[in-house]
PDB file of C-alpha atoms in Angstrom:
ATOM      1  CA  HIS S   1    -131.761-257.576 -91.343  1.00 33.00           C
ATOM      2  CA  THR S   2    -129.509-261.222 -90.776  1.00 32.00           C
ATOM      3  CA  LEU S   3    -126.179-261.203 -89.802  1.00 35.00           C
ATOM      4  CA  LYS S   4    -123.300-264.160 -91.532  1.00 38.00           C
ATOM      5  CA  ARG S   5    -124.522-266.606 -87.946  1.00 38.00           C
ATOM      6  CA  ALA S   6    -127.995-265.656 -88.365  1.00 37.00           C
ATOM      7  CA  THR S   7    -128.448-263.554 -85.527  1.00 39.00           C
ATOM      8  CA  GLN S   8    -131.521-261.390 -85.662  1.00 40.00           C
ATOM      9  CA  VAL S   9    -131.419-257.818 -85.362  1.00 39.00           C
ATOM     10  CA  GLU S  10    -133.553-255.099 -84.880  1.00 40.00           C
ATOM     11  CA  PRO S  11    -134.236-253.006 -88.033  1.00 42.00           C
ATOM     12  CA  GLY S  12    -134.363-249.741 -86.702  1.00 43.00           C
ATOM     13  CA  ALA S  13    -131.368-248.068 -85.462  1.00 46.00           C
ATOM     14  CA  GLN S  14    -129.055-251.316 -86.606  1.00 53.00           C
ATOM     15  CA  THR S  15    -130.054-251.264 -90.651  1.00 54.00           C
ATOM     16  CA  PRO S  16    -129.762-247.355 -91.496  1.00 49.00           C
ATOM     17  CA  LEU S  17    -125.838-247.504 -89.624  1.00 54.00           C
ATOM     18  CA  ASP S  18    -125.024-250.646 -91.371  1.00 58.00           C
ATOM     19  CA  CYS S  19    -126.454-249.045 -94.760  1.00 54.00           C
ATOM     20  CA  PHE S  20    -125.193-245.300 -94.760  1.00 54.00           C
ATOM     21  CA  THR S  21    -121.804-246.646 -93.799  1.00 59.00           C
ATOM     22  CA  ASN S  22    -121.804-249.628 -96.625  1.00 61.00           C
ATOM     23  CA  ASN S  23    -123.713-247.754 -98.909  1.00 59.00           C
ATOM     24  CA  THR S  24    -125.891-250.027 -99.926  1.00 48.00           C
ATOM     25  CA  THR S  25    -129.481-250.649 -98.493  1.00 40.00           C
ATOM     26  CA  PRO S  26    -131.140-252.846 -96.868  1.00 38.00           C
ATOM     27  CA  THR S  27    -131.980-255.581 -99.386  1.00 35.00           C
ATOM     28  CA  THR S  28    -128.436-255.481-100.850  1.00 33.00           C
ATOM     29  CA  THR S  29    -125.414-256.687-100.634  1.00 33.00           C
ATOM     30  CA  ASN S  30    -122.445-255.755-102.141  1.00 37.00           C
ATOM     31  CA  THR S  31    -120.585-259.297-102.760  1.00 35.00           C
ATOM     32  CA  SER S  32    -118.259-258.509-105.260  1.00 41.00           C
ATOM     33  CA  THR S  33    -115.165-259.842-103.157  1.00 45.00           C
ATOM     34  CA  THR S  34    -112.240-262.639-104.440  1.00 52.00           C
ATOM     35  CA  LYS S  35    -111.744-265.461-102.911  1.00 56.00           C
ATOM     36  CA  LYS S  36    -108.259-264.846-101.779  1.00 53.00           C
ATOM     37  CA  GLU S  37    -110.353-261.428 -99.740  1.00 49.00           C
ATOM     38  CA  ASP S  38    -113.037-263.629 -98.831  1.00 53.00           C
ATOM     39  CA  GLU S  39    -110.104-266.095 -97.071  1.00 54.00           C
ATOM     40  CA  TRP S  40    -109.089-263.029 -94.579  1.00 46.00           C
ATOM     41  CA  LEU S  41    -111.765-260.968 -94.444  1.00 47.00           C
ATOM     42  CA  LYS S  42    -113.423-263.921 -92.767  1.00 51.00           C
ATOM     43  CA  SER S  43    -110.668-264.435 -90.797  1.00 51.00           C
ATOM     44  CA  VAL S  44    -111.054-262.522 -87.852  1.00 48.00           C
ATOM     45  CA  GLU S  45    -114.675-262.318 -86.850  1.00 48.00           C
ATOM     46  CA  ALA S  46    -116.289-259.388 -84.508  1.00 53.00           C
ATOM     47  CA  ARG S  47    -119.166-259.456 -82.337  1.00 64.00           C
ATOM     48  CA  ASN S  48    -120.763-256.133 -83.228  1.00 76.00           C
ATOM     49  CA  PRO S  49    -121.417-255.941 -86.267  1.00 83.00           C
ATOM     50  CA  ILE S  50    -121.333-252.018 -86.815  1.00 88.00           C
ATOM     51  CA  PRO S  51    -117.576-252.166 -86.308  1.00 91.00           C
ATOM     52  CA  GLU S  52    -117.346-255.159 -88.812  1.00 90.00           C
ATOM     53  CA  GLU S  53    -119.103-253.008 -91.198  1.00 91.00           C
ATOM     54  CA  LEU S  54    -116.419-249.958 -90.722  1.00 94.00           C
ATOM     55  CA  ALA S  55    -113.760-251.859 -91.274  1.00 95.00           C
ATOM     56  CA  ASN S  56    -114.844-253.356 -94.628  1.00 94.00           C
ATOM     57  CA  LYS S  57    -116.059-249.992 -95.609  1.00 96.00           C
ATOM     58  CA  ILE S  58    -112.594-248.737 -94.729  1.00 97.00           C
ATOM     59  CA  VAL S  59    -110.921-251.518 -96.780  1.00 97.00           C
ATOM     60  CA  ALA S  60    -113.419-251.259 -99.487  1.00 97.00           C
ATOM     61  CA  LYS S  61    -112.141-247.847 -99.654  1.00 97.00           C
ATOM     62  CA  ILE S  62    -108.423-248.716 -99.767  1.00 97.00           C
ATOM     63  CA  ARG S  63    -109.311-252.192-102.812  1.00 97.00           C
ATOM     64  CA  ALA S  64    -110.708-248.731-104.733  1.00 96.00           C
ATOM     65  CA  ASP S  65    -107.715-246.783-103.459  1.00 96.00           C
ATOM     66  CA  GLU S  66    -110.401-243.947-102.169  1.00 94.00           C
ATOM     67  CA  GLU S  67    -109.583-241.291 -99.131  1.00 94.00           C
ATOM     68  CA  PHE S  68    -110.967-242.390 -96.459  1.00 96.00           C
ATOM     69  CA  CYS S  69    -111.252-242.427 -92.742  1.00 97.00           C
ATOM     70  CA  VAL S  70    -113.390-243.208 -90.012  1.00 97.00           C
ATOM     71  CA  TYR S  71    -112.656-240.967 -86.373  1.00 98.00           C
ATOM     72  CA  ILE S  72    -114.382-242.173 -83.505  1.00 97.00           C
ATOM     73  CA  VAL S  73    -114.766-240.457 -80.268  1.00 97.00           C
ATOM     74  CA  ILE S  74    -115.591-242.785 -76.895  1.00 96.00           C
ATOM     75  CA  PRO S  75    -115.138-242.722 -73.355  1.00 95.00           C
ATOM     76  CA  MET S  76    -111.840-243.512 -71.565  1.00 94.00           C
ATOM     77  CA  MET S  77    -113.339-245.965 -69.590  1.00 90.00           C
ATOM     78  CA  PRO S  78    -116.804-246.720 -69.405  1.00 90.00           C
ATOM     79  CA  GLU S  79    -118.868-245.715 -66.191  1.00 87.00           C
ATOM     80  CA  GLY S  80    -118.644-248.155 -63.543  1.00 85.00           C
ATOM     81  CA  VAL S  81    -115.563-248.645 -60.762  1.00 85.00           C
ATOM     82  CA  ALA S  82    -111.973-248.991 -62.927  1.00 86.00           C
ATOM     83  CA  ASP S  83    -110.788-251.871 -61.458  1.00 86.00           C
ATOM     84  CA  SER S  84    -113.464-253.637 -61.540  1.00 89.00           C
ATOM     85  CA  ILE S  85    -114.521-257.401 -62.981  1.00 90.00           C
ATOM     86  CA  PRO S  86    -117.356-255.734 -65.374  1.00 91.00           C
ATOM     87  CA  THR S  87    -115.546-252.205 -66.742  1.00 92.00           C
ATOM     88  CA  GLN S  88    -112.164-254.618 -67.446  1.00 92.00           C
ATOM     89  CA  SER S  89    -114.070-256.944 -69.295  1.00 91.00           C
ATOM     90  CA  ILE S  90    -115.598-254.105 -71.177  1.00 91.00           C
ATOM     91  CA  LEU S  91    -112.098-252.387 -72.034  1.00 93.00           C
ATOM     92  CA  HIS S  92    -110.731-255.625 -73.231  1.00 92.00           C
ATOM     93  CA  TRP S  93    -113.631-256.510 -75.713  1.00 90.00           C
ATOM     94  CA  GLN S  94    -113.299-252.628 -76.571  1.00 93.00           C
ATOM     95  CA  TYR S  95    -109.205-253.456 -77.141  1.00 94.00           C
ATOM     96  CA  LEU S  96    -109.769-256.744 -79.412  1.00 92.00           C
ATOM     97  CA  THR S  97    -112.535-254.909 -81.411  1.00 93.00           C
ATOM     98  CA  VAL S  98    -110.280-252.474 -82.676  1.00 95.00           C
ATOM     99  CA  LYS S  99    -107.458-254.632 -82.790  1.00 95.00           C
ATOM    100  CA  MET S 100    -109.830-256.991 -85.102  1.00 93.00           C
ATOM    101  CA  MET S 101    -110.480-253.406 -86.972  1.00 95.00           C
ATOM    102  CA  TYR S 102    -106.941-252.613 -87.325  1.00 96.00           C
ATOM    103  CA  HIS S 103    -105.257-256.309 -88.255  1.00 94.00           C
ATOM    104  CA  LYS S 104    -108.707-255.506 -91.410  1.00 94.00           C
ATOM    105  CA  ILE S 105    -107.038-252.466 -92.589  1.00 97.00           C
ATOM    106  CA  GLY S 106    -103.796-253.747 -92.290  1.00 96.00           C
ATOM    107  CA  ALA S 107    -103.938-256.331 -94.370  1.00 95.00           C
ATOM    108  CA  ALA S 108    -106.142-254.841 -96.915  1.00 96.00           C
ATOM    109  CA  LEU S 109    -103.185-252.468 -97.275  1.00 96.00           C
ATOM    110  CA  SER S 110    -101.352-255.221 -97.904  1.00 94.00           C
ATOM    111  CA  LEU S 111    -103.129-256.652-100.238  1.00 95.00           C
ATOM    112  CA  TYR S 112    -104.129-254.046-102.843  1.00 96.00           C
ATOM    113  CA  GLN S 113    -100.609-253.016-101.979  1.00 95.00           C
ATOM    114  CA  ARG S 114    -101.462-249.726-101.270  1.00 95.00           C
ATOM    115  CA  LYS S 115     -98.531-247.129 -99.216  1.00 91.00           C
ATOM    116  CA  GLY S 116    -100.189-245.463 -95.564  1.00 94.00           C
ATOM    117  CA  HIS S 117    -100.209-246.807 -91.782  1.00 97.00           C
ATOM    118  CA  PRO S 118    -103.151-247.505 -90.849  1.00 97.00           C
ATOM    119  CA  THR S 119    -103.340-244.735 -88.780  1.00 98.00           C
ATOM    120  CA  ASP S 120    -104.334-243.261 -91.844  1.00 98.00           C
ATOM    121  CA  TYR S 121    -107.843-244.919 -92.469  1.00 98.00           C
ATOM    122  CA  PHE S 122    -108.830-245.469 -88.704  1.00 98.00           C
ATOM    123  CA  ASN S 123    -108.523-243.635 -85.267  1.00 98.00           C
ATOM    124  CA  VAL S 124    -109.755-243.518 -81.500  1.00 98.00           C
ATOM    125  CA  TYR S 125    -110.097-240.247 -79.449  1.00 98.00           C
ATOM    126  CA  PHE S 126    -111.459-239.913 -75.989  1.00 97.00           C
ATOM    127  CA  LEU S 127    -112.829-236.716 -74.402  1.00 98.00           C
ATOM    128  CA  ALA S 128    -110.964-234.671 -71.204  1.00 96.00           C
ATOM    129  CA  ASN S 129    -109.937-231.997 -69.667  1.00 95.00           C
ATOM    130  CA  ARG S 130    -106.380-230.444 -67.232  1.00 93.00           C
ATOM    131  CA  GLU S 131    -107.830-227.264 -64.864  1.00 88.00           C
ATOM    132  CA  PRO S 132    -104.543-225.288 -63.092  1.00 86.00           C
ATOM    133  CA  THR S 133    -105.407-224.971 -59.596  1.00 78.00           C
ATOM    134  CA  THR S 134    -104.708-221.572 -60.384  1.00 65.00           C
ATOM    135  CA  SER S 135    -108.065-218.667 -61.626  1.00 52.00           C
ATOM    136  CA  ALA S 136    -109.184-220.202 -64.976  1.00 45.00           C
ATOM    137  CA  SER S 137    -107.596-217.513 -66.922  1.00 38.00           C
ATOM    138  CA  SER S 138    -105.082-218.339 -65.699  1.00 42.00           C
ATOM    139  CA  THR S 139    -101.999-219.853 -67.801  1.00 45.00           C
ATOM    140  CA  ALA S 140     -99.888-221.450 -65.195  1.00 44.00           C
ATOM    141  CA  ALA S 141     -98.744-224.273 -64.600  1.00 48.00           C
ATOM    142  CA  THR S 142     -97.488-226.639 -61.400  1.00 50.00           C
ATOM    143  CA  THR S 143     -96.779-229.595 -60.366  1.00 54.00           C
ATOM    144  CA  ALA S 144     -98.003-232.269 -59.597  1.00 53.00           C
ATOM    145  CA  THR S 145     -96.213-234.742 -56.938  1.00 49.00           C
ATOM    146  CA  PRO S 146     -98.974-237.240 -54.920  1.00 50.00           C
ATOM    147  CA  THR S 147     -97.405-239.225 -52.782  1.00 51.00           C
ATOM    148  CA  ASN S 148     -98.484-242.361 -51.716  1.00 48.00           C
ATOM    149  CA  ILE S 149    -101.138-242.516 -54.047  1.00 50.00           C
ATOM    150  CA  LYS S 150    -102.265-246.268 -53.706  1.00 50.00           C
ATOM    151  CA  ASP S 151    -103.562-244.821 -50.150  1.00 48.00           C
ATOM    152  CA  GLN S 152    -105.601-242.022 -51.785  1.00 54.00           C
ATOM    153  CA  THR S 153    -109.172-241.750 -52.582  1.00 69.00           C
ATOM    154  CA  GLN S 154    -109.563-240.895 -55.782  1.00 69.00           C
ATOM    155  CA  ALA S 155    -111.789-238.485 -55.758  1.00 70.00           C
ATOM    156  CA  ILE S 156    -108.220-236.499 -53.706  1.00 78.00           C
ATOM    157  CA  LEU S 157    -106.232-237.773 -56.348  1.00 79.00           C
ATOM    158  CA  CYS S 158    -108.188-236.088 -58.987  1.00 79.00           C
ATOM    159  CA  GLN S 159    -108.260-233.278 -56.799  1.00 82.00           C
ATOM    160  CA  THR S 160    -103.942-233.516 -56.647  1.00 86.00           C
ATOM    161  CA  THR S 161    -103.619-234.143 -60.348  1.00 90.00           C
ATOM    162  CA  ARG S 162    -106.593-232.509 -61.771  1.00 92.00           C
ATOM    163  CA  ARG S 163    -107.473-234.640 -64.343  1.00 92.00           C
ATOM    164  CA  HIS S 164    -110.772-235.077 -65.328  1.00 91.00           C
ATOM    165  CA  LEU S 165    -112.567-237.281 -67.904  1.00 91.00           C
ATOM    166  CA  ILE S 166    -115.858-235.621 -69.869  1.00 94.00           C
ATOM    167  CA  TYR S 167    -117.590-238.581 -70.648  1.00 93.00           C
ATOM    168  CA  VAL S 168    -119.118-238.735 -74.292  1.00 92.00           C
ATOM    169  CA  HIS S 169    -123.169-239.919 -73.747  1.00 90.00           C
ATOM    170  CA  SER S 170    -124.236-238.884 -77.211  1.00 91.00           C
ATOM    171  CA  LYS S 171    -125.128-241.583 -79.692  1.00 93.00           C
ATOM    172  CA  MET S 172    -123.771-239.981 -83.129  1.00 95.00           C
ATOM    173  CA  MET S 173    -122.472-240.563 -86.510  1.00 95.00           C
ATOM    174  CA  ILE S 174    -122.309-238.101 -88.889  1.00 97.00           C
ATOM    175  CA  VAL S 175    -120.997-239.880 -92.407  1.00 96.00           C
ATOM    176  CA  ASP S 176    -119.542-237.807 -95.218  1.00 96.00           C
ATOM    177  CA  ASP S 177    -119.935-234.287 -93.921  1.00 97.00           C
ATOM    178  CA  GLU S 178    -123.869-235.372 -95.560  1.00 97.00           C
ATOM    179  CA  TYR S 179    -126.072-237.350 -93.234  1.00 97.00           C
ATOM    180  CA  ILE S 180    -126.610-237.177 -89.236  1.00 97.00           C
ATOM    181  CA  ILE S 181    -128.507-240.276 -87.293  1.00 95.00           C
ATOM    182  CA  LEU S 182    -128.427-239.486 -83.790  1.00 94.00           C
ATOM    183  CA  GLY S 183    -130.900-240.960 -80.823  1.00 94.00           C
ATOM    184  CA  SER S 184    -130.479-243.254 -77.663  1.00 93.00           C
ATOM    185  CA  ALA S 185    -128.820-246.916 -78.920  1.00 90.00           C
ATOM    186  CA  ASN S 186    -125.733-248.243 -77.874  1.00 87.00           C
ATOM    187  CA  ILE S 187    -123.833-249.900 -80.170  1.00 82.00           C
ATOM    188  CA  ASN S 188    -123.822-252.569 -78.089  1.00 80.00           C
ATOM    189  CA  GLU S 189    -126.018-255.975 -77.433  1.00 79.00           C
ATOM    190  CA  ARG S 190    -129.033-254.142 -75.226  1.00 83.00           C
ATOM    191  CA  SER S 191    -129.590-251.477 -77.533  1.00 86.00           C
ATOM    192  CA  MET S 192    -128.942-253.397 -80.702  1.00 82.00           C
ATOM    193  CA  ALA S 193    -131.206-256.927 -80.285  1.00 80.00           C
ATOM    194  CA  GLY S 194    -134.116-255.760 -80.572  1.00 79.00           C
ATOM    195  CA  ASP S 195    -135.425-257.776 -78.096  1.00 83.00           C
ATOM    196  CA  ARG S 196    -134.204-255.726 -75.067  1.00 86.00           C
ATOM    197  CA  ASP S 197    -133.777-251.793 -74.743  1.00 89.00           C
ATOM    198  CA  THR S 198    -137.136-249.682 -76.304  1.00 90.00           C
ATOM    199  CA  GLU S 199    -135.051-246.887 -78.213  1.00 91.00           C
ATOM    200  CA  ILE S 200    -135.224-244.234 -80.718  1.00 92.00           C
ATOM    201  CA  ALA S 201    -133.568-242.512 -83.302  1.00 92.00           C
ATOM    202  CA  VAL S 202    -133.425-239.860 -85.914  1.00 95.00           C
ATOM    203  CA  GLY S 203    -131.590-239.351 -89.384  1.00 96.00           C
ATOM    204  CA  CYS S 204    -130.951-236.199 -91.280  1.00 96.00           C
ATOM    205  CA  TYR S 205    -129.458-234.795 -94.745  1.00 94.00           C
ATOM    206  CA  GLN S 206    -130.414-232.600 -96.753  1.00 96.00           C
ATOM    207  CA  PRO S 207    -131.851-233.121-101.116  1.00 95.00           C
ATOM    208  CA  HIS S 208    -128.979-230.182-101.743  1.00 95.00           C
ATOM    209  CA  HIS S 209    -125.994-231.158 -99.698  1.00 96.00           C
ATOM    210  CA  VAL S 210    -125.100-234.041-100.628  1.00 95.00           C
ATOM    211  CA  VAL S 211    -121.507-235.284-101.996  1.00 94.00           C
ATOM    212  CA  ASP S 212    -120.779-234.784-105.489  1.00 92.00           C
ATOM    213  CA  PRO S 213    -121.076-237.939-107.627  1.00 89.00           C
ATOM    214  CA  HIS S 214    -117.810-236.745-109.993  1.00 88.00           C
ATOM    215  CA  THR S 215    -115.855-234.909-108.027  1.00 89.00           C
ATOM    216  CA  ARG S 216    -116.508-236.850-104.479  1.00 88.00           C
ATOM    217  CA  LYS S 217    -116.553-233.380-102.746  1.00 92.00           C
ATOM    218  CA  LEU S 218    -118.326-233.440 -99.275  1.00 95.00           C
ATOM    219  CA  PRO S 219    -121.800-230.745 -99.543  1.00 95.00           C
ATOM    220  CA  ARG S 220    -121.435-227.052 -97.163  1.00 95.00           C
ATOM    221  CA  GLY S 221    -124.326-227.578 -95.971  1.00 96.00           C
ATOM    222  CA  GLN S 222    -125.821-227.646 -91.840  1.00 97.00           C
ATOM    223  CA  VAL S 223    -124.768-231.207 -91.649  1.00 97.00           C
ATOM    224  CA  SER S 224    -121.271-229.923 -92.941  1.00 97.00           C
ATOM    225  CA  GLY S 225    -121.797-226.858 -90.442  1.00 97.00           C
ATOM    226  CA  PHE S 226    -122.231-229.011 -86.914  1.00 97.00           C
ATOM    227  CA  ARG S 227    -119.043-231.258 -87.959  1.00 98.00           C
ATOM    228  CA  LEU S 228    -116.849-228.534 -88.464  1.00 98.00           C
ATOM    229  CA  SER S 229    -118.448-226.391 -85.249  1.00 97.00           C
ATOM    230  CA  LEU S 230    -118.440-229.861 -82.827  1.00 97.00           C
ATOM    231  CA  TRP S 231    -114.442-230.043 -83.826  1.00 98.00           C
ATOM    232  CA  HIS S 232    -114.272-226.843 -82.943  1.00 98.00           C
ATOM    233  CA  GLU S 233    -115.289-227.550 -79.845  1.00 96.00           C
ATOM    234  CA  HIS S 234    -112.974-230.806 -80.036  1.00 97.00           C
ATOM    235  CA  LEU S 235    -109.909-228.991 -80.731  1.00 98.00           C
ATOM    236  CA  ASP S 236    -110.251-225.355 -80.113  1.00 97.00           C
ATOM    237  CA  THR S 237    -109.631-224.793 -83.249  1.00 97.00           C
ATOM    238  CA  THR S 238    -110.539-223.972 -86.850  1.00 95.00           C
ATOM    239  CA  ASP S 239    -108.568-224.532 -90.060  1.00 97.00           C
ATOM    240  CA  ARG S 240    -108.907-224.826 -93.703  1.00 96.00           C
ATOM    241  CA  GLN S 241    -107.539-228.758 -93.524  1.00 97.00           C
ATOM    242  CA  PHE S 242    -111.245-229.734 -91.589  1.00 97.00           C
ATOM    243  CA  LEU S 243    -112.986-228.837 -94.469  1.00 96.00           C
ATOM    244  CA  ALA S 244    -111.410-232.663 -95.898  1.00 96.00           C
ATOM    245  CA  PRO S 245    -111.107-234.902 -93.405  1.00 97.00           C
ATOM    246  CA  GLN S 246    -110.969-238.084 -95.384  1.00 96.00           C
ATOM    247  CA  LEU S 247    -107.582-236.699 -96.264  1.00 96.00           C
ATOM    248  CA  PRO S 248    -104.544-237.826 -94.738  1.00 96.00           C
ATOM    249  CA  GLN S 249    -102.651-234.383 -94.186  1.00 97.00           C
ATOM    250  CA  CYS S 250    -106.134-233.538 -91.966  1.00 98.00           C
ATOM    251  CA  VAL S 251    -106.375-237.441 -90.317  1.00 98.00           C
ATOM    252  CA  HIS S 252    -102.481-236.170 -89.356  1.00 98.00           C
ATOM    253  CA  MET S 253    -103.142-232.949 -87.486  1.00 98.00           C
ATOM    254  CA  VAL S 254    -105.833-233.945 -85.765  1.00 98.00           C
ATOM    255  CA  ASN S 255    -103.181-236.734 -84.546  1.00 98.00           C
ATOM    256  CA  ARG S 256    -100.879-234.538 -83.916  1.00 98.00           C
ATOM    257  CA  MET S 257    -103.062-232.786 -81.669  1.00 98.00           C
ATOM    258  CA  ALA S 258    -104.834-234.987 -79.765  1.00 98.00           C
ATOM    259  CA  THR S 259    -101.024-236.328 -79.555  1.00 98.00           C
ATOM    260  CA  ALA S 260     -99.803-233.283 -77.673  1.00 98.00           C
ATOM    261  CA  ASN S 261    -103.308-233.495 -75.552  1.00 98.00           C
ATOM    262  CA  TRP S 262    -103.036-237.362 -74.952  1.00 97.00           C
ATOM    263  CA  GLU S 263     -98.892-236.236 -73.557  1.00 96.00           C
ATOM    264  CA  MET S 264    -100.324-233.903 -71.621  1.00 96.00           C
ATOM    265  CA  PHE S 265    -102.572-235.192 -70.199  1.00 96.00           C
ATOM    266  CA  LYS S 266    -101.150-237.911 -68.738  1.00 94.00           C
ATOM    267  CA  GLY S 267     -98.059-235.857 -67.838  1.00 93.00           C
ATOM    268  CA  ASP S 268     -96.757-234.754 -64.517  1.00 90.00           C
ATOM    269  CA  VAL S 269     -96.881-231.123 -64.589  1.00 91.00           C
ATOM    270  CA  VAL S 270    -100.990-229.390 -64.238  1.00 92.00           C
ATOM    271  CA  CYS S 271    -101.992-226.900 -66.692  1.00 91.00           C
ATOM    272  CA  ARG S 272    -104.097-227.083 -69.310  1.00 94.00           C
ATOM    273  CA  LEU S 273    -104.312-229.159 -72.560  1.00 96.00           C
ATOM    274  CA  PRO S 274    -103.359-227.189 -75.649  1.00 97.00           C
ATOM    275  CA  HIS S 275    -106.104-227.945 -78.204  1.00 97.00           C
ATOM    276  CA  GLY S 276    -109.252-228.369 -76.851  1.00 97.00           C
ATOM    277  CA  HIS S 277    -110.502-231.702 -75.084  1.00 97.00           C
ATOM    278  CA  LEU S 278    -109.078-234.137 -77.252  1.00 98.00           C
ATOM    279  CA  CYS S 279    -107.206-236.825 -77.180  1.00 98.00           C
ATOM    280  CA  LEU S 280    -105.943-240.020 -78.775  1.00 98.00           C
ATOM    281  CA  TYR S 281    -107.342-243.083 -76.935  1.00 98.00           C
ATOM    282  CA  PRO S 282    -103.600-244.815 -75.520  1.00 96.00           C
ATOM    283  CA  TYR S 283    -103.856-247.402 -78.331  1.00 97.00           C
ATOM    284  CA  VAL S 284    -100.241-247.733 -80.735  1.00 97.00           C
ATOM    285  CA  VAL S 285    -100.577-249.912 -83.844  1.00 97.00           C
ATOM    286  CA  TRP S 286     -96.054-250.610 -85.485  1.00 95.00           C
ATOM    287  CA  LYS S 287     -95.779-253.294 -87.912  1.00 93.00           C
ATOM    288  CA  GLY S 288     -93.935-256.032 -86.732  1.00 91.00           C
ATOM    289  CA  ASN S 289     -90.131-257.394 -88.511  1.00 90.00           C
ATOM    290  CA  SER S 290     -92.486-259.997 -90.405  1.00 87.00           C
ATOM    291  CA  GLY S 291     -95.128-257.469 -91.424  1.00 86.00           C
ATOM    292  CA  GLU S 292     -98.002-258.504 -89.218  1.00 89.00           C
ATOM    293  CA  TRP S 293    -100.060-255.647 -87.748  1.00 92.00           C
ATOM    294  CA  ILE S 294     -99.257-255.284 -83.948  1.00 94.00           C
ATOM    295  CA  VAL S 295    -101.933-252.999 -82.181  1.00 95.00           C
ATOM    296  CA  ASP S 296    -101.046-252.551 -77.788  1.00 96.00           C
ATOM    297  CA  SER S 297    -101.089-249.790 -75.492  1.00 95.00           C
ATOM    298  CA  ARG S 298     -98.896-246.575 -75.211  1.00 92.00           C
ATOM    299  CA  ASP S 299     -98.831-246.960 -72.083  1.00 89.00           C
ATOM    300  CA  PRO S 300    -100.091-250.582 -69.322  1.00 90.00           C
ATOM    301  CA  THR S 301    -102.902-248.446 -67.379  1.00 90.00           C
ATOM    302  CA  PHE S 302    -104.571-245.117 -67.866  1.00 91.00           C
ATOM    303  CA  PRO S 303    -103.168-242.475 -65.876  1.00 90.00           C
ATOM    304  CA  ASP S 304    -104.148-242.143 -61.775  1.00 86.00           C
ATOM    305  CA  TYR S 305    -104.227-246.040 -62.235  1.00 81.00           C
ATOM    306  CA  SER S 306    -101.703-248.468 -60.682  1.00 70.00           C
ATOM    307  CA  ALA S 307    -101.078-252.371 -62.708  1.00 65.00           C
ATOM    308  CA  PRO S 308    -102.863-254.443 -62.596  1.00 69.00           C
ATOM    309  CA  LYS S 309    -106.059-252.541 -61.442  1.00 74.00           C
ATOM    310  CA  CYS S 310    -107.220-250.502 -64.587  1.00 85.00           C
ATOM    311  CA  LEU S 311    -105.258-251.926 -67.709  1.00 91.00           C
ATOM    312  CA  VAL S 312    -106.372-249.802 -70.937  1.00 93.00           C
ATOM    313  CA  LYS S 313    -106.866-253.330 -73.269  1.00 93.00           C
ATOM    314  CA  GLY S 314    -108.810-254.757 -70.173  1.00 92.00           C
ATOM    315  CA  LYS S 315    -108.964-257.939 -69.042  1.00 89.00           C
ATOM    316  CA  ARG S 316    -110.978-260.900 -69.286  1.00 84.00           C
ATOM    317  CA  PRO S 317    -112.631-262.126 -66.869  1.00 79.00           C
ATOM    318  CA  GLY S 318    -111.938-266.402 -65.177  1.00 71.00           C
TER     319      GLY S 318
END
């Protein structure tokens, strides 16, 4: 499987990820794009082909005027020292990747004259916890008033603010409640290059539980049941809206709960997050005066860190 830049990609984990994203086999590609589409599709490139394929899939759905959404859960920040050059570099390239995806989606909305917002189609989340110092069953809140934060170690600060990250280490994708792939491969060059780390993955589906080709209704097999149980774990609730995750109503509900969790997570009052553990990643997307879509961070830094040490958008080395 060869990319546009003639970069050879290992045909194991990469191929099923790409193929189930763009609904093609390894030997077919979608070439039904106009010259105008090609111009803006090529105007922004991604170093990682998987986010690019996800963005292109969303563009195809916008072109077809079909409802569709991608939900991505990642760690709030990579492993390592938060203000170190490697961690800040990763956060920098992560931000540029997300920015590329939103720009493609926004451009498609304008090109095909669709209503809606880019976040109706794509959102990024992380998992976190906030634990009061009272007993596990208590809902009473206490106020965090850390003093002289700069002199406190991160461990002591964690005990004061009671903010804890849930580090997402799973590598998994669920497509249309029909197909699931999970394994050891990270979505990075080291795992996907094909000549470095050895990886393993498994893909699963049930032949009698697939998307209805006529109504496009999602199946209700074990893949769907697993996805719904995972959402219950992340949001601490169930709702009929969750049965149709591609619809804007579901996207908006999830984002409201995830935003409430983020606000509580970063706030001064120490109490449990209201809706499980899922927090909206602190990116914000809005339309500028000249019509272009702008992607920025809601806050310059993550909670418990001060600028310029740990920036949400990261920092390019050098």
